[in-house]
mmCIF file of C-alpha atoms in Angstrom:
data_model
loop_
_atom_site.group_PDB
_atom_site.id
_atom_site.type_symbol
_atom_site.label_atom_id
_atom_site.label_comp_id
_atom_site.label_asym_id
_atom_site.label_seq_id
_atom_site.Cartn_x
_atom_site.Cartn_y
_atom_site.Cartn_z
ATOM 1 C CA TYR O 1188 0.000 0.000 0.000
ATOM 2 C CA TYR O 1189 0.976 3.637 -0.322
ATOM 3 C CA SER O 1190 0.910 6.234 2.440
ATOM 4 C CA VAL O 1191 0.621 9.833 1.282
ATOM 5 C CA GLU O 1192 2.685 12.145 3.464
ATOM 6 C CA ARG O 1193 2.713 15.953 3.624
ATOM 7 C CA SER O 1194 5.051 18.510 5.167
ATOM 8 C CA ASN O 1195 5.272 22.287 5.237
ATOM 9 C CA ASP O 1196 9.071 22.273 5.650
ATOM 10 C CA ALA O 1197 10.159 19.210 3.573
ATOM 11 C CA ILE O 1198 11.620 17.682 6.755
ATOM 12 C CA HIS O 1199 8.822 16.712 9.132
ATOM 13 C CA PHE O 1200 6.129 14.668 7.371
ATOM 14 C CA GLN O 1201 2.775 13.401 8.550
ATOM 15 C CA THR O 1202 0.582 10.757 6.921
ATOM 16 C CA ILE O 1203 -2.570 12.271 5.427
ATOM 17 C CA GLY O 1204 -3.966 9.218 3.655
ATOM 18 C CA ALA O 1205 -3.399 5.737 2.288
ATOM 19 C CA ILE O 1206 -4.040 4.036 -1.040
ATOM 20 C CA ASP O 1207 -4.167 0.279 -1.617
ATOM 21 C CA GLY O 1208 -1.689 -0.888 -4.235
ATOM 22 C CA ASN O 1209 -2.315 -3.389 -7.007
ATOM 23 C CA GLY O 1210 0.316 -5.856 -5.832
ATOM 24 C CA THR O 1211 3.383 -6.907 -7.770
ATOM 25 C CA THR O 1212 2.769 -6.264 -11.440
ATOM 26 C CA ASP O 1213 4.609 -5.184 -14.562
ATOM 27 C CA GLN O 1214 1.684 -3.030 -15.698
ATOM 28 C CA THR O 1215 1.531 0.711 -15.088
ATOM 29 C CA HIS O 1216 -1.194 1.823 -12.677
ATOM 30 C CA HIS O 1217 -2.296 5.392 -11.998
ATOM 31 C CA TYR O 1218 -3.467 6.464 -8.554
ATOM 32 C CA PHE O 1219 -5.312 9.567 -7.397
ATOM 33 C CA PHE O 1220 -5.381 11.298 -4.039
ATOM 34 C CA THR O 1221 -6.730 14.684 -2.991
ATOM 35 C CA ASP O 1222 -5.286 16.590 -0.054
ATOM 36 C CA GLU O 1223 -8.457 17.918 1.562
ATOM 37 C CA HIS O 1224 -6.627 20.341 3.883
ATOM 38 C CA PRO O 1225 -3.451 21.651 2.230
ATOM 39 C CA HIS O 1226 -1.425 24.441 3.811
ATOM 40 C CA SER O 1227 -1.270 27.799 2.063
ATOM 41 C CA GLY O 1228 2.049 28.383 0.332
ATOM 42 C CA TYR O 1229 4.309 25.388 -0.265
ATOM 43 C CA ASN O 1230 3.239 21.821 0.512
ATOM 44 C CA TYR O 1231 5.777 19.014 0.234
ATOM 45 C CA TYR O 1232 4.575 15.500 -0.541
ATOM 46 C CA ARG O 1233 6.082 12.060 -0.694
ATOM 47 C CA LEU O 1234 4.804 8.503 -0.909
ATOM 48 C CA ARG O 1235 5.797 5.742 1.433
ATOM 49 C CA GLN O 1236 5.430 2.399 -0.353
ATOM 50 C CA THR O 1237 5.031 -0.477 2.095
ATOM 51 C CA ASP O 1238 5.464 -4.032 0.801
ATOM 52 C CA TYR O 1239 3.774 -7.182 2.110
ATOM 53 C CA ASP O 1240 6.801 -7.878 4.352
ATOM 54 C CA ASN O 1241 6.516 -4.338 5.862
ATOM 55 C CA HIS O 1242 9.676 -3.182 4.065
ATOM 56 C CA PHE O 1243 9.158 0.394 2.877
ATOM 57 C CA THR O 1244 10.691 2.943 0.517
ATOM 58 C CA TYR O 1245 10.052 6.649 -0.042
ATOM 59 C CA SER O 1246 9.423 8.454 -3.296
ATOM 60 C CA PRO O 1247 11.242 11.661 -4.146
ATOM 61 C CA ILE O 1248 9.705 14.732 -2.479
ATOM 62 C CA GLU O 1249 7.445 16.884 -4.659
ATOM 63 C CA ALA O 1250 6.694 20.544 -3.882
ATOM 64 C CA VAL O 1251 3.313 22.108 -4.664
ATOM 65 C CA LYS O 1252 2.679 25.824 -4.225
ATOM 66 C CA LEU O 1253 -0.889 26.871 -3.502
ATOM 67 C CA SER O 1254 -1.876 30.299 -4.695
ATOM 68 C CA ASN O 1255 -4.855 32.065 -6.177
ATOM 69 C CA ASP O 1256 -3.514 31.522 -9.716
ATOM 70 C CA ALA O 1257 -6.340 29.066 -10.446
ATOM 71 C CA GLU O 1258 -8.983 31.672 -9.641
ATOM 72 C CA GLY O 1259 -11.376 32.121 -12.522
ATOM 73 C CA TYR O 1260 -10.705 28.703 -14.053
ATOM 74 C CA GLN O 1261 -13.974 26.881 -14.523
ATOM 75 C CA LEU O 1262 -15.054 23.344 -15.291
ATOM 76 C CA ASN O 1263 -18.818 22.963 -15.600
ATOM 77 C CA ILE O 1264 -20.231 19.462 -16.144
ATOM 78 C CA TRP O 1265 -23.820 18.410 -16.826
ATOM 79 C CA PRO O 1266 -25.991 16.470 -16.415
ATOM 80 C CA ASN O 1267 -24.959 14.748 -13.228
ATOM 81 C CA PRO O 1268 -25.537 11.783 -13.009
ATOM 82 C CA ILE O 1269 -24.123 11.029 -16.458
ATOM 83 C CA HIS O 1270 -25.144 8.233 -18.795
ATOM 84 C CA ASN O 1271 -23.044 8.008 -21.985
ATOM 85 C CA THR O 1272 -21.697 11.493 -22.601
ATOM 86 C CA ILE O 1273 -20.258 14.257 -20.450
ATOM 87 C CA ASN O 1274 -21.313 17.733 -21.485
ATOM 88 C CA PHE O 1275 -18.741 20.225 -20.295
ATOM 89 C CA GLN O 1276 -17.744 23.839 -20.499
ATOM 90 C CA VAL O 1277 -14.215 25.009 -19.722
ATOM 91 C CA LEU O 1278 -13.077 28.555 -19.126
ATOM 92 C CA LEU O 1279 -9.361 29.313 -18.783
ATOM 93 C CA PRO O 1280 -9.083 33.113 -18.618
ATOM 94 C CA ASP O 1281 -5.270 33.321 -18.834
ATOM 95 C CA TYR O 1282 -4.756 30.579 -21.429
ATOM 96 C CA LYS O 1283 -1.548 31.119 -23.424
ATOM 97 C CA ASN O 1284 -0.997 28.034 -25.620
ATOM 98 C CA GLN O 1285 -0.527 25.710 -22.656
ATOM 99 C CA ILE O 1286 -1.515 22.051 -22.729
ATOM 100 C CA ALA O 1287 -5.067 21.722 -21.407
ATOM 101 C CA GLU O 1288 -6.674 18.349 -20.749
ATOM 102 C CA ILE O 1289 -9.500 16.594 -18.950
ATOM 103 C CA ARG O 1290 -8.713 13.475 -16.898
ATOM 104 C CA ILE O 1291 -11.225 11.098 -15.339
ATOM 105 C CA TYR O 1292 -10.254 8.986 -12.320
ATOM 106 C CA ASP O 1293 -12.279 6.293 -10.579
ATOM 107 C CA GLU O 1294 -12.630 6.153 -6.786
ATOM 108 C CA ALA O 1295 -9.554 3.911 -6.545
ATOM 109 C CA GLY O 1296 -7.517 6.666 -8.196
ATOM 110 C CA LEU O 1297 -7.036 4.837 -11.497
ATOM 111 C CA LEU O 1298 -7.020 6.921 -14.679
ATOM 112 C CA GLN O 1299 -10.101 5.999 -16.731
ATOM 113 C CA GLY O 1300 -10.213 8.716 -19.380
ATOM 114 C CA LEU O 1301 -8.092 11.453 -20.912
ATOM 115 C CA GLU O 1302 -8.887 14.101 -23.494
ATOM 116 C CA LYS O 1303 -6.596 16.866 -24.691
ATOM 117 C CA LEU O 1304 -8.523 20.076 -25.266
ATOM 118 C CA ASP O 1305 -8.195 22.365 -28.264
ATOM 119 C CA GLU O 1306 -8.605 26.159 -28.245
ATOM 120 C CA ASN O 1307 -12.286 25.908 -29.166
ATOM 121 C CA GLU O 1308 -12.966 23.719 -26.104
ATOM 122 C CA ILE O 1309 -11.310 26.066 -23.598
ATOM 123 C CA SER O 1310 -12.999 29.308 -24.579
ATOM 124 C CA GLY O 1311 -16.311 28.652 -22.833
ATOM 125 C CA ASN O 1312 -17.920 26.695 -25.673
ATOM 126 C CA HIS O 1313 -20.033 23.594 -25.009
ATOM 127 C CA SER O 1314 -18.088 20.358 -25.619
ATOM 128 C CA THR O 1315 -18.733 16.659 -25.085
ATOM 129 C CA MET O 1316 -16.726 13.599 -24.095
ATOM 130 C CA ALA O 1317 -17.940 10.018 -24.536
ATOM 131 C CA VAL O 1318 -17.895 7.926 -21.360
ATOM 132 C CA HIS O 1319 -19.904 4.898 -22.508
ATOM 133 C CA ASP O 1320 -17.036 2.581 -21.481
ATOM 134 C CA LEU O 1321 -17.187 3.661 -17.810
ATOM 135 C CA ILE O 1322 -19.036 1.367 -15.419
ATOM 136 C CA THR O 1323 -21.619 2.697 -12.972
ATOM 137 C CA GLY O 1324 -19.962 4.550 -10.111
ATOM 138 C CA ASN O 1325 -18.418 7.773 -8.869
ATOM 139 C CA TYR O 1326 -15.558 9.468 -10.692
ATOM 140 C CA PHE O 1327 -13.397 12.562 -10.359
ATOM 141 C CA VAL O 1328 -12.989 14.807 -13.393
ATOM 142 C CA GLN O 1329 -9.934 17.053 -13.366
ATOM 143 C CA LEU O 1330 -9.082 20.004 -15.589
ATOM 144 C CA LEU O 1331 -5.312 20.303 -15.975
ATOM 145 C CA LEU O 1332 -3.263 23.126 -17.423
ATOM 146 C CA ASP O 1333 0.349 22.197 -18.204
ATOM 147 C CA GLY O 1334 -0.007 19.202 -15.881
ATOM 148 C CA TYR O 1335 -1.397 21.138 -12.905
ATOM 149 C CA VAL O 1336 -4.948 20.621 -11.661
ATOM 150 C CA VAL O 1337 -6.826 23.926 -11.863
ATOM 151 C CA ALA O 1338 -10.384 22.633 -11.370
ATOM 152 C CA SER O 1339 -12.114 19.366 -10.495
ATOM 153 C CA GLU O 1340 -15.615 17.965 -10.181
ATOM 154 C CA LYS O 1341 -17.079 14.745 -8.816
ATOM 155 C CA ILE O 1342 -19.518 12.946 -11.122
ATOM 156 C CA MET O 1343 -21.711 9.867 -11.007
ATOM 157 C CA VAL O 1344 -21.993 7.583 -14.027
ATOM 158 C CA GLN O 1345 -25.161 5.509 -14.327
#
């Protein structure tokens, strides 16, 4: 399993959550975790991977700076619950040829969908994304700009 650890000084870490792993495998798996109570300013994160024999290793430390830069970014999704297609509207007020994409994660944190957005889709126009291959359940939809999450929504697929 993985323990998610956070620090505000990159020295003293505390566990803020855990994610079950998929065991020993040669396949790539994607996981998702949301820090519900991040500190303002810099947050430092690392993963502690614990094996079945309780041996553990740490990932490299990653720094995330929280600011109001994401203010004004919008991801609107409808209807919710969703059946076969997500209708969405994206507004990125300071867009300057960055890479914008939508990612869909299941409750286990596994990546279930990815769509790169073009300029037409990020200017407030109505767009759609097929999700007919998703099974019934709850999902997290993230809007990323150059790899950073700027907005997210929880959806239910029926």
